[in-house]
mmCIF file of C-alpha atoms and ligand atoms in Angstrom:
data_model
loop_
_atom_site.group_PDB
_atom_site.id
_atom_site.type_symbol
_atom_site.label_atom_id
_atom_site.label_comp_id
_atom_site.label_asym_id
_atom_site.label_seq_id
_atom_site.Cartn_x
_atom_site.Cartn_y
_atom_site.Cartn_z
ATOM 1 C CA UNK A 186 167.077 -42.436 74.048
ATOM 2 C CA UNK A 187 169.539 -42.905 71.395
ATOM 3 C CA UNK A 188 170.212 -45.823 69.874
ATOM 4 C CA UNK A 189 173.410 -47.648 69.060
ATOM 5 C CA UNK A 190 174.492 -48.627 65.503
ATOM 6 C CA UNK A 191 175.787 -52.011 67.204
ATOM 7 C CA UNK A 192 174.145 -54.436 69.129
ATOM 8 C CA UNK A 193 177.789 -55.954 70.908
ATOM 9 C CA UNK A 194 180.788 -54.354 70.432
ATOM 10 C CA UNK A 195 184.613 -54.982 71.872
ATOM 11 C CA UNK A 196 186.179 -51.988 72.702
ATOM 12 C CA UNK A 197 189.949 -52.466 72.591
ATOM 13 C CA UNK A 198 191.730 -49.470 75.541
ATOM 14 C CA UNK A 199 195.724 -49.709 75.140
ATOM 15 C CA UNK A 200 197.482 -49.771 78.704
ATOM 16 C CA UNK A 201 198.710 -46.223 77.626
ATOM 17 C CA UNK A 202 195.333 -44.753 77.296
ATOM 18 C CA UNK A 203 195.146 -45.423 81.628
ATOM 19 C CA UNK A 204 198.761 -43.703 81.546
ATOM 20 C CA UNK A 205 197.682 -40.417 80.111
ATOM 21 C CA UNK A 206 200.225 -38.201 79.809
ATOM 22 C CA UNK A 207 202.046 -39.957 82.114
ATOM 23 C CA UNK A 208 203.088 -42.587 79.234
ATOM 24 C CA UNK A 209 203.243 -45.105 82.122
ATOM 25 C CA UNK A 210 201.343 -46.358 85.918
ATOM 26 C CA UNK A 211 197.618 -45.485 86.251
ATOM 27 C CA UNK A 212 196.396 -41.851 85.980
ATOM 28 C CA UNK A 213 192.819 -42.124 88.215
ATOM 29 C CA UNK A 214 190.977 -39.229 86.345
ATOM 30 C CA UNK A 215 191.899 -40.464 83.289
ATOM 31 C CA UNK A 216 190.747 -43.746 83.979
ATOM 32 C CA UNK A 217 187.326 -41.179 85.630
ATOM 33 C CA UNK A 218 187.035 -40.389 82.189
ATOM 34 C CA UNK A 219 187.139 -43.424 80.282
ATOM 35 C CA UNK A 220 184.732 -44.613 82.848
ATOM 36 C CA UNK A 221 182.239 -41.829 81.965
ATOM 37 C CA UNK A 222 182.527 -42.527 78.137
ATOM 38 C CA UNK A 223 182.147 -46.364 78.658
ATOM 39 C CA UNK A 224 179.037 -45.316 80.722
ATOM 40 C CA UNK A 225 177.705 -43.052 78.504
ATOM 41 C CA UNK A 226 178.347 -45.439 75.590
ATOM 42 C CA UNK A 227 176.467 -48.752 77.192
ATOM 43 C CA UNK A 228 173.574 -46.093 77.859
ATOM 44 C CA UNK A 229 172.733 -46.510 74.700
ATOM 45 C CA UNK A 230 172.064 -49.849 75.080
ATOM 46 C CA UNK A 231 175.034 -51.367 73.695
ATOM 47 C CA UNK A 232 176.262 -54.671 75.267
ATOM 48 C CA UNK A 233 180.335 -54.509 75.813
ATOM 49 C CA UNK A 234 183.139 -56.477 76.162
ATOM 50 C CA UNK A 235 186.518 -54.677 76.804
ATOM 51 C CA UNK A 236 190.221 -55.865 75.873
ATOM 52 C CA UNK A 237 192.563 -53.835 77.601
ATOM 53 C CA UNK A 238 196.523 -53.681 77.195
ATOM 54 C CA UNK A 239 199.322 -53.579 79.704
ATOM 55 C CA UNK A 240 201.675 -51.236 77.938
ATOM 56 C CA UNK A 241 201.891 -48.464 80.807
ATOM 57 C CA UNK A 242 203.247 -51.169 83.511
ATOM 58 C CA UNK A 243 205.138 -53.303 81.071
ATOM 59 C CA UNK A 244 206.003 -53.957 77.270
ATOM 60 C CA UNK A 245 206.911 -57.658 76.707
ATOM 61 C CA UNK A 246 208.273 -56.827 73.303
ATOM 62 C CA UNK A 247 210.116 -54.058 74.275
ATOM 63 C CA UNK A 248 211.603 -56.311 77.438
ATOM 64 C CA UNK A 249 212.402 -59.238 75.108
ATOM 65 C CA UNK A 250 214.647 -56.580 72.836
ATOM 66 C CA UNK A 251 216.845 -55.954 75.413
ATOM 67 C CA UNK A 252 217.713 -59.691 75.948
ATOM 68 C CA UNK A 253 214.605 -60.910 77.978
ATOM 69 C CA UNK A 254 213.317 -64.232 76.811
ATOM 70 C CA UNK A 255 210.188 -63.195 75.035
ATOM 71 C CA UNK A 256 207.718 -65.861 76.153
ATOM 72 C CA UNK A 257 208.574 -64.758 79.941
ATOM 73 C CA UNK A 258 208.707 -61.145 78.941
ATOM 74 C CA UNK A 259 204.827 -61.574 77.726
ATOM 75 C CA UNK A 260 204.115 -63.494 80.142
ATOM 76 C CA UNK A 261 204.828 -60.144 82.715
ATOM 77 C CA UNK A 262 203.057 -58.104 79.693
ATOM 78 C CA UNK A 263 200.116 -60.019 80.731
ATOM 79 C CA UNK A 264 200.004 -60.004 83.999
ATOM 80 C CA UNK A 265 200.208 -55.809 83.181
ATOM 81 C CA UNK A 266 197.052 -56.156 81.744
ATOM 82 C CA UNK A 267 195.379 -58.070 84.487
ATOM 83 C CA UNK A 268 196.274 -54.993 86.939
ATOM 84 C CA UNK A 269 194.649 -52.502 84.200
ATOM 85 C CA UNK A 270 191.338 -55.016 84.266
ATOM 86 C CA UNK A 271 191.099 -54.736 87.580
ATOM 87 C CA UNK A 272 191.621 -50.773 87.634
ATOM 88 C CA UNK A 273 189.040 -50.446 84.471
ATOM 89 C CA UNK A 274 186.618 -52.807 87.057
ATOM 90 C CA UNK A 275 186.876 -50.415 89.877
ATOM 91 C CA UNK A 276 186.626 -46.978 87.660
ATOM 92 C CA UNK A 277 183.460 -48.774 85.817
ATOM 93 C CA UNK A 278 181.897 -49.934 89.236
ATOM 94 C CA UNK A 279 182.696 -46.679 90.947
ATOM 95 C CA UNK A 280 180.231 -44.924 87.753
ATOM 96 C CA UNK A 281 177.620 -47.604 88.720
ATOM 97 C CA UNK A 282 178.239 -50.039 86.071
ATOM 98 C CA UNK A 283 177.765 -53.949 86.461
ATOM 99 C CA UNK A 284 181.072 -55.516 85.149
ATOM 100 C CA UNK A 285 183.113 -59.076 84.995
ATOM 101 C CA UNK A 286 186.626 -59.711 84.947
ATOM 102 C CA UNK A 287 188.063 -63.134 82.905
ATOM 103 C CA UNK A 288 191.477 -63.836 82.690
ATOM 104 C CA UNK A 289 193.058 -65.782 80.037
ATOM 105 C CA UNK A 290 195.555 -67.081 82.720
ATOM 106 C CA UNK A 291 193.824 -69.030 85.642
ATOM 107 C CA UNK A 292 194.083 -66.666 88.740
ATOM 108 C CA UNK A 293 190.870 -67.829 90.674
ATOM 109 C CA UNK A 294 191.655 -65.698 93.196
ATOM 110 C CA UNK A 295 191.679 -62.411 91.464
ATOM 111 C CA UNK A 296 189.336 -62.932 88.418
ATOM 112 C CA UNK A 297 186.983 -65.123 87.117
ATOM 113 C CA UNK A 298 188.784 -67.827 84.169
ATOM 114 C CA UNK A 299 187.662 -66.713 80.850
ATOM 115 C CA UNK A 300 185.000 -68.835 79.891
ATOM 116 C CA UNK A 301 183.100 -68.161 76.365
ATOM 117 C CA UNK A 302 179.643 -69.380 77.096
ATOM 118 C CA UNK A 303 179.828 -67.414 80.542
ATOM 119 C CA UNK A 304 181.297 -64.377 79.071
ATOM 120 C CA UNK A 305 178.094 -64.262 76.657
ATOM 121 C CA UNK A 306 175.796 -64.521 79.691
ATOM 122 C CA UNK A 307 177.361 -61.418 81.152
ATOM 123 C CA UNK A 308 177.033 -59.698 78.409
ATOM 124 C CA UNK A 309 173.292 -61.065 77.940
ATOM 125 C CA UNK A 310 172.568 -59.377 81.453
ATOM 126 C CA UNK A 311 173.991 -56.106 80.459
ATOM 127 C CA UNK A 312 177.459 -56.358 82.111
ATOM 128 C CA UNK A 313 180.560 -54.834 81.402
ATOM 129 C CA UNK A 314 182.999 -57.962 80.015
ATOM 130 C CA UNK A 315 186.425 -56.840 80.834
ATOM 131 C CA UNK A 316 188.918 -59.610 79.138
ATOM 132 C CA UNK A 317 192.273 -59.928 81.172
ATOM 133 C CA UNK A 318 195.519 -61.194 80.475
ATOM 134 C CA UNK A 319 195.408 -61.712 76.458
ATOM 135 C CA UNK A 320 195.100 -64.614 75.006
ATOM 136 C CA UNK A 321 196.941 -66.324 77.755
ATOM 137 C CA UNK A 322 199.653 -66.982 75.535
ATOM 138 C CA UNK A 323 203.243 -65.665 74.569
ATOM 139 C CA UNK A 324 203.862 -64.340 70.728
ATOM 140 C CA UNK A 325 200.351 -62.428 70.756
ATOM 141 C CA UNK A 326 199.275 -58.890 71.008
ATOM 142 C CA UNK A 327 196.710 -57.883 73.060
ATOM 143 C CA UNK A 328 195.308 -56.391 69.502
ATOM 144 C CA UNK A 329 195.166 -60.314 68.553
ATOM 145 C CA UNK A 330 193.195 -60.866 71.766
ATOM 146 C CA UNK A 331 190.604 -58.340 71.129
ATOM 147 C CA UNK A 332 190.062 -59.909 67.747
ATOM 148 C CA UNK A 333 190.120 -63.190 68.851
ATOM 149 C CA UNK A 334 187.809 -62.028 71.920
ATOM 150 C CA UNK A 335 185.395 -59.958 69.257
ATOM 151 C CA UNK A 336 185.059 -63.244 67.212
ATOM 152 C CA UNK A 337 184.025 -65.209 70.179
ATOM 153 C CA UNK A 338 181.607 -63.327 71.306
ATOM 154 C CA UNK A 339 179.809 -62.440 67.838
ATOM 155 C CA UNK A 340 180.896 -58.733 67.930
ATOM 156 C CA UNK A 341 179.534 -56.848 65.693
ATOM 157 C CA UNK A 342 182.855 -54.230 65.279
ATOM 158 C CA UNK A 343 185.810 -53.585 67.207
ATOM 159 C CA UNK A 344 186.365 -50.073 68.188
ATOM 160 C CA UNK A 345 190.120 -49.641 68.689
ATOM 161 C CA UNK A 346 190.985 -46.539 70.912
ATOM 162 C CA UNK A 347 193.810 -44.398 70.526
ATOM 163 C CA UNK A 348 195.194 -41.496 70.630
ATOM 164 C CA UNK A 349 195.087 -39.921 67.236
ATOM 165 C CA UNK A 350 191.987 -39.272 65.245
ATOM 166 C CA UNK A 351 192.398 -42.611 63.098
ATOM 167 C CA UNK A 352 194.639 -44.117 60.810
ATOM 168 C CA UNK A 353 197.035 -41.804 58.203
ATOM 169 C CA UNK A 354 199.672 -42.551 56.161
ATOM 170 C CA UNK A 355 202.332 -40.562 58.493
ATOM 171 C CA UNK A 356 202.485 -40.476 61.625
ATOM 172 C CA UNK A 357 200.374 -37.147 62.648
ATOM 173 C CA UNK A 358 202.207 -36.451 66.134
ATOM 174 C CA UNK A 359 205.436 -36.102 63.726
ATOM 175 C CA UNK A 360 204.313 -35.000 60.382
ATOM 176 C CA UNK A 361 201.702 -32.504 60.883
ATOM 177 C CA UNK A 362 200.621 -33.103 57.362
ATOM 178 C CA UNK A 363 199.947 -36.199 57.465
ATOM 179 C CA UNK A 364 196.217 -37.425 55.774
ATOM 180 C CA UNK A 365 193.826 -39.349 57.833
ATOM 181 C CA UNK A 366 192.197 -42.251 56.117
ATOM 182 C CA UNK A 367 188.112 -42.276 55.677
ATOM 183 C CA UNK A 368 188.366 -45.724 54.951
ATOM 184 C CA UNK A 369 190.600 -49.201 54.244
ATOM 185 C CA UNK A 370 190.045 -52.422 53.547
ATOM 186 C CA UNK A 371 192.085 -54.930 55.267
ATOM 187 C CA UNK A 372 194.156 -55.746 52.395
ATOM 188 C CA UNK A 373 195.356 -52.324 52.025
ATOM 189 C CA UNK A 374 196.160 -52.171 56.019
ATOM 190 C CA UNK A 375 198.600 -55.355 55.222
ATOM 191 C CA UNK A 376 199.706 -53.688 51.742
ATOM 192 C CA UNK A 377 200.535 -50.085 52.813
ATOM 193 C CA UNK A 378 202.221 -51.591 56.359
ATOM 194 C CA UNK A 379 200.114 -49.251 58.690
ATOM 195 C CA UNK A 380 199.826 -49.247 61.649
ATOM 196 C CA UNK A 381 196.139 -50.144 63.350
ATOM 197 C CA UNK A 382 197.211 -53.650 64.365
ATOM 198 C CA UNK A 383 199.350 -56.517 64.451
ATOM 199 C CA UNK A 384 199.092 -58.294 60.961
ATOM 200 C CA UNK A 385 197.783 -61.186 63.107
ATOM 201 C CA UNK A 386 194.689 -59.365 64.472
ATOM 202 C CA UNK A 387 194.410 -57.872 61.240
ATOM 203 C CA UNK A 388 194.299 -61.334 59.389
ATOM 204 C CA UNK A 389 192.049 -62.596 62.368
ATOM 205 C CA UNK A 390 189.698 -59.586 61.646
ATOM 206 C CA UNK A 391 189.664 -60.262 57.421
ATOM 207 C CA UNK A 392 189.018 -63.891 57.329
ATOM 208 C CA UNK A 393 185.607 -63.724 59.790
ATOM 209 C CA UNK A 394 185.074 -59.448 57.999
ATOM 210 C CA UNK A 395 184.851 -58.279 61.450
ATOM 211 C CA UNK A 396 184.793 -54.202 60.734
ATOM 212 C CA UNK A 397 187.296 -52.180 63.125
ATOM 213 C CA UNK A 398 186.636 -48.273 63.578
ATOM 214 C CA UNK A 399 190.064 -46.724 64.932
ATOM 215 C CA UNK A 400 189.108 -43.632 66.771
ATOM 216 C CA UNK A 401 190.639 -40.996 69.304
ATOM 217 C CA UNK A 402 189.550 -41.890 72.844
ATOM 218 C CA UNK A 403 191.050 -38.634 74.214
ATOM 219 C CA UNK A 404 188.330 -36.909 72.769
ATOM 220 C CA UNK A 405 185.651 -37.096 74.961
ATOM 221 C CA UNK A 406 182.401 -39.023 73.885
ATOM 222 C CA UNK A 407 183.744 -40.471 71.083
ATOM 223 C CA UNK A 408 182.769 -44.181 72.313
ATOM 224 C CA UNK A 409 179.550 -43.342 72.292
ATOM 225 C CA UNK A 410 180.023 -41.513 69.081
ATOM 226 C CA UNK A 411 181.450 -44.251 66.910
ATOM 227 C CA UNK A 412 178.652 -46.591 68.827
ATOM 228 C CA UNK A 413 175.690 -44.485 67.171
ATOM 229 C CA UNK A 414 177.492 -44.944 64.097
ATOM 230 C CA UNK A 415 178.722 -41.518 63.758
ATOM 231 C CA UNK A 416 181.362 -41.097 61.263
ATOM 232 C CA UNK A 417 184.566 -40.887 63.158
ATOM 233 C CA UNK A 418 187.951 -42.283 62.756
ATOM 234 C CA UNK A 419 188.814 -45.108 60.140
ATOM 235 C CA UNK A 420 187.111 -48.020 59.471
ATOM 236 C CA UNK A 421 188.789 -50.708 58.216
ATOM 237 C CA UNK A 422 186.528 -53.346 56.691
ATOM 238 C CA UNK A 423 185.630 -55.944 53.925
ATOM 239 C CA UNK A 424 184.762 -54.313 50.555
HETATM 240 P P1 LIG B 36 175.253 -65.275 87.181
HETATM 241 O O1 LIG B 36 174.726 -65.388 88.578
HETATM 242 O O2 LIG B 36 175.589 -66.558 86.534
HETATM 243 O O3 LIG B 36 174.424 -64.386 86.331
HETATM 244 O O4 LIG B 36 176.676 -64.509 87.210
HETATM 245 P P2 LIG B 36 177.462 -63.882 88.413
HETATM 246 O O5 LIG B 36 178.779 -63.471 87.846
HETATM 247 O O6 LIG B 36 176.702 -62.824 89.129
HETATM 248 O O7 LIG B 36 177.580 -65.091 89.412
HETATM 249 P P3 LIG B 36 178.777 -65.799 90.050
HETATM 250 O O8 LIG B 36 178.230 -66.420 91.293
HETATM 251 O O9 LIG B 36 179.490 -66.629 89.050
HETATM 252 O O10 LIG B 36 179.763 -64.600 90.436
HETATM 253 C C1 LIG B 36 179.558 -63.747 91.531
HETATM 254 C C2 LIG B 36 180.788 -62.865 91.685
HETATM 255 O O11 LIG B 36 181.935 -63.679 91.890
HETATM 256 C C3 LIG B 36 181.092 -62.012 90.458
HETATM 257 O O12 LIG B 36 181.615 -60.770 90.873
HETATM 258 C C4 LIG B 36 182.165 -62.791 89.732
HETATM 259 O O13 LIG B 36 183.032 -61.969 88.961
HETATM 260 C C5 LIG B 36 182.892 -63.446 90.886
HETATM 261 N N1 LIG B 36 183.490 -64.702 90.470
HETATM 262 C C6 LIG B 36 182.891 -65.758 89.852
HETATM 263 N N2 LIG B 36 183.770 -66.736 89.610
HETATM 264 C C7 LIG B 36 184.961 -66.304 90.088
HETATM 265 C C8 LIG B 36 186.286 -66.861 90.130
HETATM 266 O O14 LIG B 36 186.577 -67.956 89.680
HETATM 267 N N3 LIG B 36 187.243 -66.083 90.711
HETATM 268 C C9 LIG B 36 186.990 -64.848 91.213
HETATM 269 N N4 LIG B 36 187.982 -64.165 91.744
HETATM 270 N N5 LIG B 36 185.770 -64.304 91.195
HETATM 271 C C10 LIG B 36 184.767 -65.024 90.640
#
């Protein structure tokens, strides 16, 4: 069997990527596929924790420029997120995978509370970490909670999905000649203003040299891919 480049990774799915082409709800054979890659990509025996966003149900920032008070605005953004979780848990389960939803906002009902130490046994027994709700708190990105969530669990990368091929200096779906970068480091991410995440996940990411591989995920395989170290994407790390 193949073997991954990575002994824990966090794999960080925007809400979008569950949207499709859709741009917003829950498209079930997209989430069929993701499901297959994540399954194909813990084959390799890779343990996983996911981070997933809520931006297909709804976009706190977006809410809070139209006049909504921005901590209750994210607040709804996260509660988006936890309904992705629990999608991602039933797509995952339905491909035979063992997985645990934590929530960064107590809902005992629905999801287990995020707990570190507990997380790390999950992950320890091979299961599928899916980490709901953020970071629990307004003013941060879901981007922020997958690097605080990567740093937590001693992550070895962060593999950022989206849905261009990696990170260029135009934006490719409007400049068609726009040049993909191999490589950055994080200073030049902050420097040139581009766009792979929030300057506080970025920061986050710098300070502890946590490596981040931006990749497409509508390519099929390409978890898996950027798992066995295959050169795909950008990677942004410490030089
Ligand atoms: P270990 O036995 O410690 O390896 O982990 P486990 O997750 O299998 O055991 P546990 O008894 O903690 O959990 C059994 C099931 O209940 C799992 O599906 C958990 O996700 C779920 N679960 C655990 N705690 C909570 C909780 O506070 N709320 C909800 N909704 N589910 C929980």
């Amino acid at each position: 069997m193949a073997q991954g480049k990575y002994k824990r990774v966090l794999l960080k799915l925007s809400g979008e990527a569950l949207a499709g082409e859709g741009k917003s709800g829950i498209n079930t054979s997209v989430l069929a596929q993701i499901a297959d890659d994540v399954a194909e990509a813990v084959a390799l025996g890779v343990e996983m924790g996911i981070v997933i966003g809520g931006g297909n149900i709804f976009r706190g920032v977006a809410a809070s420029a139209q006049g909504m008070d921005r901590a209750s605005s994210d607040y709804m953004g996260m509660l988006a997120t936890c309904i992705n979780a629990l999608a991602l848990q039933d797509a995952l389960e339905k491909k035979g995978l063992a997985t645990r939803v934590q929530s960064a906002i107590e809902m005992a009902e629905i999801a287990e509370p995020y707990i570190r130490r507990k997380a790390m046994r999950h992950l320890e027994k091979g299961r599928i970490v899916i980490f709901a709700a953020g970071t629990g708190n307004p003013y941060f990105t879901t981007d922020t909670a997958a690097a605080l969530r990567a740093m937590e669990i001693n992550a070895d990368v962060i593999l950022k999905a989206t849905k261009v091929d990696g990170v260029f200096d135009k934006d490719p779906m409007k400049h068609p000649e726009a040049n993909k970068f191999e490589q950055l480091t994080y200073i030049e991410v902050l420097q040139k203003g581009l766009k792979v995440m929030d300057s506080t996940a970025i920061s986050l990411c710098m300070d502890n040299a946590l490596p981040i591989v931006i990749f497409n995920l509508t390519e099929s395989g390409n978890i898996a891919r950027a798992i066995s170290g295959e050169k795909i994407g950008t990677t942004v790390y410490q030089t």
